[in-house]
Amino acid sequence: MPTIVVSNQKGGVGKTTTCINLAAELGRCGYSVLAVDMDPQANCTSGLGVNASNLSKSLYNVLLGDIPIREAILSTAWEGISLLPSSLDLAGAEIELVAAISRENRLKRSVDAVRDQYDFILIDCPPSLGLLTLNALTAADTVLMPIQCEFYALEGLAQLMNTMTLVQTNLNPALEVEGVLLTMFDSRTNLSVQVAEEVRTHFGSKVYRTVIPRTVRLSEAPSYGQPVIAYD
């Protein structure tokens, strides 16, 4: 079953929003989905209605080898969605794993143990290209790249593509681009239109026809711990 990592080291481009709402729609369509929250900020966890501060087991414990992945996976209130939650402890995992053997493969080994139980595994990455993101890219089949329709997002995309090349060369030769998703699009501004055109020129058919506009409802939904299709 496909494992898709949602990644872009530029913060605020819509990674977590994409992961939560894609999971919710896949679940609504009858698929079973495991959402993996790789971000120590735990926004994907809280966005699916789980309080990260009350967890005794999380992805942190799985990566450090304290527990098997099945013990950390939670059911959620949303149809078809299970969650491997994050916690604040995850911020220390990159330091603790520095000297670990096969440190880039920790997530892959855990995810492979449950891969056959889900139709889709979606991994929400932190806004960086550190060890947590490397683990996600090593475990994934494809990368879904949300890009905010602003200039700096293009710079972040170039860095992500360079990292993907390194991962393909050294860790995961089968890794491919799933698609490029344009987010926070404002048709009233020339900049949004120009960025969209430049991304389509570079990535061609990999850019989704669907474009996510700026919308207040999409921004409000996480504060209620809901995907947008439940919120509005």
JSON list of C-alpha atoms in Angstrom, two decimals:
[
{"chain": "A", "resi": 1, "resn": "MET", "atom": "CA", "xyz": [0.00, 0.00, 0.00]},
{"chain": "A", "resi": 2, "resn": "PRO", "atom": "CA", "xyz": [1.33, 3.47, -0.81]},
{"chain": "A", "resi": 3, "resn": "THR", "atom": "CA", "xyz": [3.20, 5.46, 1.80]},
{"chain": "A", "resi": 4, "resn": "ILE", "atom": "CA", "xyz": [3.08, 9.15, 0.94]},
{"chain": "A", "resi": 5, "resn": "VAL", "atom": "CA", "xyz": [5.15, 11.77, 2.74]},
{"chain": "A", "resi": 6, "resn": "VAL", "atom": "CA", "xyz": [3.84, 15.34, 2.77]},
{"chain": "A", "resi": 7, "resn": "SER", "atom": "CA", "xyz": [6.96, 17.47, 2.80]},
{"chain": "A", "resi": 8, "resn": "ASN", "atom": "CA", "xyz": [8.40, 20.92, 2.17]},
{"chain": "A", "resi": 9, "resn": "GLN", "atom": "CA", "xyz": [10.93, 22.38, 4.58]},
{"chain": "A", "resi": 10, "resn": "LYS", "atom": "CA", "xyz": [9.37, 25.79, 4.16]},
{"chain": "A", "resi": 11, "resn": "GLY", "atom": "CA", "xyz": [7.01, 26.33, 7.10]},
{"chain": "A", "resi": 12, "resn": "GLY", "atom": "CA", "xyz": [3.42, 27.47, 6.71]},
{"chain": "A", "resi": 13, "resn": "VAL", "atom": "CA", "xyz": [2.80, 26.08, 3.23]},
{"chain": "A", "resi": 14, "resn": "GLY", "atom": "CA", "xyz": [-0.04, 23.75, 4.23]},
{"chain": "A", "resi": 15, "resn": "LYS", "atom": "CA", "xyz": [1.67, 20.41, 4.90]},
{"chain": "A", "resi": 16, "resn": "THR", "atom": "CA", "xyz": [-0.35, 19.51, 7.98]},
{"chain": "A", "resi": 17, "resn": "THR", "atom": "CA", "xyz": [-3.59, 20.89, 6.54]},
{"chain": "A", "resi": 18, "resn": "THR", "atom": "CA", "xyz": [-3.03, 18.78, 3.42]},
{"chain": "A", "resi": 19, "resn": "CYS", "atom": "CA", "xyz": [-2.24, 15.65, 5.41]},
{"chain": "A", "resi": 20, "resn": "ILE", "atom": "CA", "xyz": [-5.26, 15.95, 7.72]},
{"chain": "A", "resi": 21, "resn": "ASN", "atom": "CA", "xyz": [-7.78, 16.73, 5.03]},
{"chain": "A", "resi": 22, "resn": "LEU", "atom": "CA", "xyz": [-6.46, 14.21, 2.52]},
{"chain": "A", "resi": 23, "resn": "ALA", "atom": "CA", "xyz": [-6.67, 11.55, 5.23]},
{"chain": "A", "resi": 24, "resn": "ALA", "atom": "CA", "xyz": [-10.23, 12.61, 6.09]},
{"chain": "A", "resi": 25, "resn": "GLU", "atom": "CA", "xyz": [-11.41, 12.48, 2.49]},
{"chain": "A", "resi": 26, "resn": "LEU", "atom": "CA", "xyz": [-9.76, 9.10, 1.86]},
{"chain": "A", "resi": 27, "resn": "GLY", "atom": "CA", "xyz": [-11.42, 7.80, 5.03]},
{"chain": "A", "resi": 28, "resn": "ARG", "atom": "CA", "xyz": [-14.78, 9.17, 3.92]},
{"chain": "A", "resi": 29, "resn": "CYS", "atom": "CA", "xyz": [-14.34, 7.34, 0.61]},
{"chain": "A", "resi": 30, "resn": "GLY", "atom": "CA", "xyz": [-13.96, 4.04, 2.46]},
{"chain": "A", "resi": 31, "resn": "TYR", "atom": "CA", "xyz": [-10.17, 3.67, 2.62]},
{"chain": "A", "resi": 32, "resn": "SER", "atom": "CA", "xyz": [-8.22, 2.87, 5.77]},
{"chain": "A", "resi": 33, "resn": "VAL", "atom": "CA", "xyz": [-5.55, 5.48, 6.48]},
{"chain": "A", "resi": 34, "resn": "LEU", "atom": "CA", "xyz": [-2.69, 5.73, 8.95]},
{"chain": "A", "resi": 35, "resn": "ALA", "atom": "CA", "xyz": [-1.62, 9.33, 9.58]},
{"chain": "A", "resi": 36, "resn": "VAL", "atom": "CA", "xyz": [1.92, 9.58, 10.95]},
{"chain": "A", "resi": 37, "resn": "ASP", "atom": "CA", "xyz": [2.81, 12.85, 12.71]},
{"chain": "A", "resi": 38, "resn": "MET", "atom": "CA", "xyz": [6.58, 13.41, 12.36]},
{"chain": "A", "resi": 39, "resn": "ASP", "atom": "CA", "xyz": [6.46, 17.02, 13.56]},
{"chain": "A", "resi": 40, "resn": "PRO", "atom": "CA", "xyz": [7.34, 17.72, 17.24]},
{"chain": "A", "resi": 41, "resn": "GLN", "atom": "CA", "xyz": [4.79, 20.55, 17.14]},
{"chain": "A", "resi": 42, "resn": "ALA", "atom": "CA", "xyz": [2.15, 17.78, 16.89]},
{"chain": "A", "resi": 43, "resn": "ASN", "atom": "CA", "xyz": [-0.25, 19.86, 14.80]},
{"chain": "A", "resi": 44, "resn": "CYS", "atom": "CA", "xyz": [-1.45, 16.84, 12.82]},
{"chain": "A", "resi": 45, "resn": "THR", "atom": "CA", "xyz": [-2.14, 15.07, 16.12]},
{"chain": "A", "resi": 46, "resn": "SER", "atom": "CA", "xyz": [-4.17, 17.94, 17.56]},
{"chain": "A", "resi": 47, "resn": "GLY", "atom": "CA", "xyz": [-5.82, 18.59, 14.19]},
{"chain": "A", "resi": 48, "resn": "LEU", "atom": "CA", "xyz": [-7.28, 15.09, 14.34]},
{"chain": "A", "resi": 49, "resn": "GLY", "atom": "CA", "xyz": [-8.65, 15.71, 17.82]},
{"chain": "A", "resi": 50, "resn": "VAL", "atom": "CA", "xyz": [-5.93, 14.10, 19.97]},
{"chain": "A", "resi": 51, "resn": "ASN", "atom": "CA", "xyz": [-4.25, 15.97, 22.84]},
{"chain": "A", "resi": 52, "resn": "ALA", "atom": "CA", "xyz": [-0.50, 15.32, 22.44]},
{"chain": "A", "resi": 53, "resn": "SER", "atom": "CA", "xyz": [0.28, 16.43, 26.00]},
{"chain": "A", "resi": 54, "resn": "ASN", "atom": "CA", "xyz": [-1.72, 13.55, 27.49]},
{"chain": "A", "resi": 55, "resn": "LEU", "atom": "CA", "xyz": [-0.01, 10.72, 25.61]},
{"chain": "A", "resi": 56, "resn": "SER", "atom": "CA", "xyz": [2.12, 8.08, 27.31]},
{"chain": "A", "resi": 57, "resn": "LYS", "atom": "CA", "xyz": [3.13, 6.49, 23.99]},
{"chain": "A", "resi": 58, "resn": "SER", "atom": "CA", "xyz": [3.95, 8.25, 20.73]},
{"chain": "A", "resi": 59, "resn": "LEU", "atom": "CA", "xyz": [6.13, 8.15, 17.64]},
{"chain": "A", "resi": 60, "resn": "TYR", "atom": "CA", "xyz": [9.05, 9.18, 19.85]},
{"chain": "A", "resi": 61, "resn": "ASN", "atom": "CA", "xyz": [8.92, 5.86, 21.71]},
{"chain": "A", "resi": 62, "resn": "VAL", "atom": "CA", "xyz": [8.65, 3.97, 18.42]},
{"chain": "A", "resi": 63, "resn": "LEU", "atom": "CA", "xyz": [11.67, 5.66, 16.84]},
{"chain": "A", "resi": 64, "resn": "LEU", "atom": "CA", "xyz": [13.81, 5.01, 19.90]},
{"chain": "A", "resi": 65, "resn": "GLY", "atom": "CA", "xyz": [12.81, 1.35, 19.85]},
{"chain": "A", "resi": 66, "resn": "ASP", "atom": "CA", "xyz": [11.05, 1.44, 23.22]},
{"chain": "A", "resi": 67, "resn": "ILE", "atom": "CA", "xyz": [7.79, -0.02, 21.90]},
{"chain": "A", "resi": 68, "resn": "PRO", "atom": "CA", "xyz": [6.46, -1.64, 18.70]},
{"chain": "A", "resi": 69, "resn": "ILE", "atom": "CA", "xyz": [4.50, 0.66, 16.41]},
{"chain": "A", "resi": 70, "resn": "ARG", "atom": "CA", "xyz": [1.18, -1.09, 17.08]},
{"chain": "A", "resi": 71, "resn": "GLU", "atom": "CA", "xyz": [1.27, 0.00, 20.73]},
{"chain": "A", "resi": 72, "resn": "ALA", "atom": "CA", "xyz": [1.44, 3.68, 19.78]},
{"chain": "A", "resi": 73, "resn": "ILE", "atom": "CA", "xyz": [-1.23, 3.79, 17.05]},
{"chain": "A", "resi": 74, "resn": "LEU", "atom": "CA", "xyz": [-4.52, 5.36, 18.11]},
{"chain": "A", "resi": 75, "resn": "SER", "atom": "CA", "xyz": [-7.97, 5.28, 16.59]},
{"chain": "A", "resi": 76, "resn": "THR", "atom": "CA", "xyz": [-9.55, 8.68, 15.90]},
{"chain": "A", "resi": 77, "resn": "ALA", "atom": "CA", "xyz": [-13.07, 10.04, 15.78]},
{"chain": "A", "resi": 78, "resn": "TRP", "atom": "CA", "xyz": [-12.86, 10.19, 11.99]},
{"chain": "A", "resi": 79, "resn": "GLU", "atom": "CA", "xyz": [-13.95, 7.34, 9.78]},
{"chain": "A", "resi": 80, "resn": "GLY", "atom": "CA", "xyz": [-11.11, 5.18, 8.52]},
{"chain": "A", "resi": 81, "resn": "ILE", "atom": "CA", "xyz": [-8.29, 7.21, 10.14]},
{"chain": "A", "resi": 82, "resn": "SER", "atom": "CA", "xyz": [-5.77, 5.84, 12.62]},
{"chain": "A", "resi": 83, "resn": "LEU", "atom": "CA", "xyz": [-3.01, 8.03, 14.03]},
{"chain": "A", "resi": 84, "resn": "LEU", "atom": "CA", "xyz": [0.60, 7.52, 15.03]},
{"chain": "A", "resi": 85, "resn": "PRO", "atom": "CA", "xyz": [0.80, 10.64, 17.19]},
{"chain": "A", "resi": 86, "resn": "SER", "atom": "CA", "xyz": [3.65, 13.02, 17.83]},
{"chain": "A", "resi": 87, "resn": "SER", "atom": "CA", "xyz": [4.65, 14.57, 21.14]},
{"chain": "A", "resi": 88, "resn": "LEU", "atom": "CA", "xyz": [6.98, 17.30, 22.33]},
{"chain": "A", "resi": 89, "resn": "ASP", "atom": "CA", "xyz": [9.53, 14.57, 23.17]},
{"chain": "A", "resi": 90, "resn": "LEU", "atom": "CA", "xyz": [10.05, 14.08, 19.45]},
{"chain": "A", "resi": 91, "resn": "ALA", "atom": "CA", "xyz": [12.08, 17.30, 19.37]},
{"chain": "A", "resi": 92, "resn": "GLY", "atom": "CA", "xyz": [14.85, 15.45, 21.21]},
{"chain": "A", "resi": 93, "resn": "ALA", "atom": "CA", "xyz": [14.75, 12.39, 18.98]},
{"chain": "A", "resi": 94, "resn": "GLU", "atom": "CA", "xyz": [17.08, 13.86, 16.35]},
{"chain": "A", "resi": 95, "resn": "ILE", "atom": "CA", "xyz": [19.78, 14.34, 18.99]},
{"chain": "A", "resi": 96, "resn": "GLU", "atom": "CA", "xyz": [19.22, 10.96, 20.62]},
{"chain": "A", "resi": 97, "resn": "LEU", "atom": "CA", "xyz": [19.38, 9.14, 17.29]},
{"chain": "A", "resi": 98, "resn": "VAL", "atom": "CA", "xyz": [22.59, 10.77, 16.07]},
{"chain": "A", "resi": 99, "resn": "ALA", "atom": "CA", "xyz": [24.75, 7.85, 17.20]},
{"chain": "A", "resi": 100, "resn": "ALA", "atom": "CA", "xyz": [22.14, 5.16, 16.52]},
{"chain": "A", "resi": 101, "resn": "ILE", "atom": "CA", "xyz": [22.80, 2.37, 14.03]},
{"chain": "A", "resi": 102, "resn": "SER", "atom": "CA", "xyz": [20.78, 2.71, 10.81]},
{"chain": "A", "resi": 103, "resn": "ARG", "atom": "CA", "xyz": [19.23, 5.88, 12.17]},
{"chain": "A", "resi": 104, "resn": "GLU", "atom": "CA", "xyz": [17.61, 6.91, 8.86]},
{"chain": "A", "resi": 105, "resn": "ASN", "atom": "CA", "xyz": [15.69, 3.61, 8.67]},
{"chain": "A", "resi": 106, "resn": "ARG", "atom": "CA", "xyz": [13.97, 3.67, 12.06]},
{"chain": "A", "resi": 107, "resn": "LEU", "atom": "CA", "xyz": [10.58, 4.78, 10.72]},
{"chain": "A", "resi": 108, "resn": "LYS", "atom": "CA", "xyz": [10.74, 2.52, 7.66]},
{"chain": "A", "resi": 109, "resn": "ARG", "atom": "CA", "xyz": [11.26, -0.61, 9.75]},
{"chain": "A", "resi": 110, "resn": "SER", "atom": "CA", "xyz": [8.32, 0.28, 11.98]},
{"chain": "A", "resi": 111, "resn": "VAL", "atom": "CA", "xyz": [5.97, 1.28, 9.16]},
{"chain": "A", "resi": 112, "resn": "ASP", "atom": "CA", "xyz": [6.80, -1.88, 7.18]},
{"chain": "A", "resi": 113, "resn": "ALA", "atom": "CA", "xyz": [5.41, -3.92, 10.09]},
{"chain": "A", "resi": 114, "resn": "VAL", "atom": "CA", "xyz": [1.90, -2.45, 9.63]},
{"chain": "A", "resi": 115, "resn": "ARG", "atom": "CA", "xyz": [1.94, -1.42, 5.97]},
{"chain": "A", "resi": 116, "resn": "ASP", "atom": "CA", "xyz": [-0.42, -4.21, 4.88]},
{"chain": "A", "resi": 117, "resn": "GLN", "atom": "CA", "xyz": [-3.10, -3.10, 7.37]},
{"chain": "A", "resi": 118, "resn": "TYR", "atom": "CA", "xyz": [-3.80, 0.23, 5.63]},
{"chain": "A", "resi": 119, "resn": "ASP", "atom": "CA", "xyz": [-4.76, 1.40, 2.16]},
{"chain": "A", "resi": 120, "resn": "PHE", "atom": "CA", "xyz": [-2.72, 4.60, 2.61]},
{"chain": "A", "resi": 121, "resn": "ILE", "atom": "CA", "xyz": [-0.05, 5.80, 5.01]},
{"chain": "A", "resi": 122, "resn": "LEU", "atom": "CA", "xyz": [0.35, 9.59, 5.09]},
{"chain": "A", "resi": 123, "resn": "ILE", "atom": "CA", "xyz": [3.37, 11.11, 6.85]},
{"chain": "A", "resi": 124, "resn": "ASP", "atom": "CA", "xyz": [3.30, 14.74, 7.94]},
{"chain": "A", "resi": 125, "resn": "CYS", "atom": "CA", "xyz": [6.84, 16.17, 8.11]},
{"chain": "A", "resi": 126, "resn": "PRO", "atom": "CA", "xyz": [8.35, 19.00, 10.14]},
{"chain": "A", "resi": 127, "resn": "PRO", "atom": "CA", "xyz": [9.44, 22.18, 8.31]},
{"chain": "A", "resi": 128, "resn": "SER", "atom": "CA", "xyz": [13.08, 21.11, 8.09]},
{"chain": "A", "resi": 129, "resn": "LEU", "atom": "CA", "xyz": [15.33, 18.62, 6.32]},
{"chain": "A", "resi": 130, "resn": "GLY", "atom": "CA", "xyz": [16.72, 17.00, 9.48]},
{"chain": "A", "resi": 131, "resn": "LEU", "atom": "CA", "xyz": [16.80, 13.40, 10.61]},
{"chain": "A", "resi": 132, "resn": "LEU", "atom": "CA", "xyz": [13.04, 13.17, 11.14]},
{"chain": "A", "resi": 133, "resn": "THR", "atom": "CA", "xyz": [12.34, 14.19, 7.54]},
{"chain": "A", "resi": 134, "resn": "LEU", "atom": "CA", "xyz": [15.07, 11.84, 6.29]},
{"chain": "A", "resi": 135, "resn": "ASN", "atom": "CA", "xyz": [13.34, 9.01, 8.14]},
{"chain": "A", "resi": 136, "resn": "ALA", "atom": "CA", "xyz": [10.07, 9.93, 6.46]},
{"chain": "A", "resi": 137, "resn": "LEU", "atom": "CA", "xyz": [11.62, 10.11, 2.98]},
{"chain": "A", "resi": 138, "resn": "THR", "atom": "CA", "xyz": [13.36, 6.77, 3.50]},
{"chain": "A", "resi": 139, "resn": "ALA", "atom": "CA", "xyz": [10.08, 5.12, 4.54]},
{"chain": "A", "resi": 140, "resn": "ALA", "atom": "CA", "xyz": [7.97, 6.63, 1.75]},
{"chain": "A", "resi": 141, "resn": "ASP", "atom": "CA", "xyz": [7.07, 5.53, -1.75]},
{"chain": "A", "resi": 142, "resn": "THR", "atom": "CA", "xyz": [6.29, 9.05, -2.95]},
{"chain": "A", "resi": 143, "resn": "VAL", "atom": "CA", "xyz": [6.47, 12.70, -1.89]},
{"chain": "A", "resi": 144, "resn": "LEU", "atom": "CA", "xyz": [3.51, 15.07, -2.05]},
{"chain": "A", "resi": 145, "resn": "MET", "atom": "CA", "xyz": [4.77, 18.68, -2.07]},
{"chain": "A", "resi": 146, "resn": "PRO", "atom": "CA", "xyz": [2.44, 21.49, -1.00]},
{"chain": "A", "resi": 147, "resn": "ILE", "atom": "CA", "xyz": [3.68, 24.83, -2.30]},
{"chain": "A", "resi": 148, "resn": "GLN", "atom": "CA", "xyz": [2.36, 28.15, -1.07]},
{"chain": "A", "resi": 149, "resn": "CYS", "atom": "CA", "xyz": [1.90, 30.51, -4.00]},
{"chain": "A", "resi": 150, "resn": "GLU", "atom": "CA", "xyz": [4.60, 32.91, -2.84]},
{"chain": "A", "resi": 151, "resn": "PHE", "atom": "CA", "xyz": [8.20, 33.48, -3.92]},
{"chain": "A", "resi": 152, "resn": "TYR", "atom": "CA", "xyz": [10.01, 31.92, -0.93]},
{"chain": "A", "resi": 153, "resn": "ALA", "atom": "CA", "xyz": [8.16, 28.65, -1.43]},
{"chain": "A", "resi": 154, "resn": "LEU", "atom": "CA", "xyz": [10.02, 28.18, -4.72]},
{"chain": "A", "resi": 155, "resn": "GLU", "atom": "CA", "xyz": [13.35, 28.37, -2.90]},
{"chain": "A", "resi": 156, "resn": "GLY", "atom": "CA", "xyz": [12.19, 25.73, -0.41]},
{"chain": "A", "resi": 157, "resn": "LEU", "atom": "CA", "xyz": [11.11, 23.48, -3.24]},
{"chain": "A", "resi": 158, "resn": "ALA", "atom": "CA", "xyz": [14.56, 23.57, -4.83]},
{"chain": "A", "resi": 159, "resn": "GLN", "atom": "CA", "xyz": [16.14, 22.50, -1.53]},
{"chain": "A", "resi": 160, "resn": "LEU", "atom": "CA", "xyz": [13.63, 19.68, -1.12]},
{"chain": "A", "resi": 161, "resn": "MET", "atom": "CA", "xyz": [14.38, 18.38, -4.62]},
{"chain": "A", "resi": 162, "resn": "ASN", "atom": "CA", "xyz": [18.10, 18.35, -3.81]},
{"chain": "A", "resi": 163, "resn": "THR", "atom": "CA", "xyz": [17.40, 16.37, -0.64]},
{"chain": "A", "resi": 164, "resn": "MET", "atom": "CA", "xyz": [15.20, 13.94, -2.58]},
{"chain": "A", "resi": 165, "resn": "THR", "atom": "CA", "xyz": [18.08, 13.31, -4.99]},
{"chain": "A", "resi": 166, "resn": "LEU", "atom": "CA", "xyz": [20.40, 12.53, -2.08]},
{"chain": "A", "resi": 167, "resn": "VAL", "atom": "CA", "xyz": [17.83, 10.17, -0.53]},
{"chain": "A", "resi": 168, "resn": "GLN", "atom": "CA", "xyz": [17.29, 8.42, -3.88]},
{"chain": "A", "resi": 169, "resn": "THR", "atom": "CA", "xyz": [21.04, 7.98, -4.30]},
{"chain": "A", "resi": 170, "resn": "ASN", "atom": "CA", "xyz": [21.82, 6.77, -0.80]},
{"chain": "A", "resi": 171, "resn": "LEU", "atom": "CA", "xyz": [18.73, 5.53, 1.04]},
{"chain": "A", "resi": 172, "resn": "ASN", "atom": "CA", "xyz": [15.60, 5.01, -1.07]},
{"chain": "A", "resi": 173, "resn": "PRO", "atom": "CA", "xyz": [16.19, 4.59, -4.83]},
{"chain": "A", "resi": 174, "resn": "ALA", "atom": "CA", "xyz": [12.47, 4.01, -5.51]},
{"chain": "A", "resi": 175, "resn": "LEU", "atom": "CA", "xyz": [11.33, 7.36, -4.07]},
{"chain": "A", "resi": 176, "resn": "GLU", "atom": "CA", "xyz": [9.28, 9.42, -6.55]},
{"chain": "A", "resi": 177, "resn": "VAL", "atom": "CA", "xyz": [7.32, 12.66, -6.67]},
{"chain": "A", "resi": 178, "resn": "GLU", "atom": "CA", "xyz": [3.63, 11.94, -6.02]},
{"chain": "A", "resi": 179, "resn": "GLY", "atom": "CA", "xyz": [2.55, 15.43, -7.03]},
{"chain": "A", "resi": 180, "resn": "VAL", "atom": "CA", "xyz": [2.83, 19.14, -6.41]},
{"chain": "A", "resi": 181, "resn": "LEU", "atom": "CA", "xyz": [-0.10, 20.90, -4.73]},
{"chain": "A", "resi": 182, "resn": "LEU", "atom": "CA", "xyz": [-0.52, 24.66, -5.05]},
{"chain": "A", "resi": 183, "resn": "THR", "atom": "CA", "xyz": [-1.90, 26.08, -1.78]},
{"chain": "A", "resi": 184, "resn": "MET", "atom": "CA", "xyz": [-3.06, 29.46, -0.45]},
{"chain": "A", "resi": 185, "resn": "PHE", "atom": "CA", "xyz": [-3.71, 30.62, -3.99]},
{"chain": "A", "resi": 186, "resn": "ASP", "atom": "CA", "xyz": [-5.09, 34.14, -4.35]},
{"chain": "A", "resi": 187, "resn": "SER", "atom": "CA", "xyz": [-6.25, 34.79, -7.90]},
{"chain": "A", "resi": 188, "resn": "ARG", "atom": "CA", "xyz": [-6.35, 38.53, -7.20]},
{"chain": "A", "resi": 189, "resn": "THR", "atom": "CA", "xyz": [-2.56, 38.78, -6.96]},
{"chain": "A", "resi": 190, "resn": "ASN", "atom": "CA", "xyz": [-0.11, 38.62, -9.84]},
{"chain": "A", "resi": 191, "resn": "LEU", "atom": "CA", "xyz": [2.40, 36.86, -7.59]},
{"chain": "A", "resi": 192, "resn": "SER", "atom": "CA", "xyz": [0.16, 33.84, -7.00]},
{"chain": "A", "resi": 193, "resn": "VAL", "atom": "CA", "xyz": [-0.46, 33.52, -10.73]},
{"chain": "A", "resi": 194, "resn": "GLN", "atom": "CA", "xyz": [3.25, 33.86, -11.55]},
{"chain": "A", "resi": 195, "resn": "VAL", "atom": "CA", "xyz": [4.32, 31.30, -8.95]},
{"chain": "A", "resi": 196, "resn": "ALA", "atom": "CA", "xyz": [1.69, 28.85, -10.19]},
{"chain": "A", "resi": 197, "resn": "GLU", "atom": "CA", "xyz": [2.89, 29.29, -13.78]},
{"chain": "A", "resi": 198, "resn": "GLU", "atom": "CA", "xyz": [6.53, 28.79, -12.80]},
{"chain": "A", "resi": 199, "resn": "VAL", "atom": "CA", "xyz": [5.77, 25.63, -10.82]},
{"chain": "A", "resi": 200, "resn": "ARG", "atom": "CA", "xyz": [3.74, 24.20, -13.72]},
{"chain": "A", "resi": 201, "resn": "THR", "atom": "CA", "xyz": [6.56, 25.02, -16.14]},
{"chain": "A", "resi": 202, "resn": "HIS", "atom": "CA", "xyz": [9.05, 23.14, -13.98]},
{"chain": "A", "resi": 203, "resn": "PHE", "atom": "CA", "xyz": [6.95, 20.13, -12.92]},
{"chain": "A", "resi": 204, "resn": "GLY", "atom": "CA", "xyz": [4.48, 19.83, -15.78]},
{"chain": "A", "resi": 205, "resn": "SER", "atom": "CA", "xyz": [1.88, 17.11, -15.26]},
{"chain": "A", "resi": 206, "resn": "LYS", "atom": "CA", "xyz": [3.04, 16.49, -11.66]},
{"chain": "A", "resi": 207, "resn": "VAL", "atom": "CA", "xyz": [1.22, 19.67, -10.61]},
{"chain": "A", "resi": 208, "resn": "TYR", "atom": "CA", "xyz": [-2.37, 18.93, -9.61]},
{"chain": "A", "resi": 209, "resn": "ARG", "atom": "CA", "xyz": [-5.13, 20.68, -11.50]},
{"chain": "A", "resi": 210, "resn": "THR", "atom": "CA", "xyz": [-6.88, 21.29, -8.19]},
{"chain": "A", "resi": 211, "resn": "VAL", "atom": "CA", "xyz": [-5.58, 24.47, -6.53]},
{"chain": "A", "resi": 212, "resn": "ILE", "atom": "CA", "xyz": [-6.29, 25.21, -2.85]},
{"chain": "A", "resi": 213, "resn": "PRO", "atom": "CA", "xyz": [-7.42, 28.83, -2.37]},
{"chain": "A", "resi": 214, "resn": "ARG", "atom": "CA", "xyz": [-7.00, 30.94, 0.73]},
{"chain": "A", "resi": 215, "resn": "THR", "atom": "CA", "xyz": [-10.04, 30.25, 2.88]},
{"chain": "A", "resi": 216, "resn": "VAL", "atom": "CA", "xyz": [-10.89, 31.13, 6.47]},
{"chain": "A", "resi": 217, "resn": "ARG", "atom": "CA", "xyz": [-12.74, 27.86, 7.06]},
{"chain": "A", "resi": 218, "resn": "LEU", "atom": "CA", "xyz": [-9.65, 25.82, 6.22]},
{"chain": "A", "resi": 219, "resn": "SER", "atom": "CA", "xyz": [-7.64, 27.87, 8.71]},
{"chain": "A", "resi": 220, "resn": "GLU", "atom": "CA", "xyz": [-10.27, 27.60, 11.47]},
{"chain": "A", "resi": 221, "resn": "ALA", "atom": "CA", "xyz": [-10.87, 23.85, 11.32]},
{"chain": "A", "resi": 222, "resn": "PRO", "atom": "CA", "xyz": [-7.67, 22.72, 13.17]},
{"chain": "A", "resi": 223, "resn": "SER", "atom": "CA", "xyz": [-8.53, 24.81, 16.24]},
{"chain": "A", "resi": 224, "resn": "TYR", "atom": "CA", "xyz": [-11.63, 22.61, 16.60]},
{"chain": "A", "resi": 225, "resn": "GLY", "atom": "CA", "xyz": [-9.65, 19.39, 16.08]},
{"chain": "A", "resi": 226, "resn": "GLN", "atom": "CA", "xyz": [-11.56, 18.68, 12.89]},
{"chain": "A", "resi": 227, "resn": "PRO", "atom": "CA", "xyz": [-10.86, 18.14, 9.20]},
{"chain": "A", "resi": 228, "resn": "VAL", "atom": "CA", "xyz": [-12.52, 20.82, 7.08]},
{"chain": "A", "resi": 229, "resn": "ILE", "atom": "CA", "xyz": [-15.12, 18.40, 5.66]},
{"chain": "A", "resi": 230, "resn": "ALA", "atom": "CA", "xyz": [-16.40, 17.88, 9.22]},
{"chain": "A", "resi": 231, "resn": "TYR", "atom": "CA", "xyz": [-16.06, 21.54, 10.24]},
{"chain": "A", "resi": 232, "resn": "ASP", "atom": "CA", "xyz": [-17.80, 22.95, 7.16]}
]
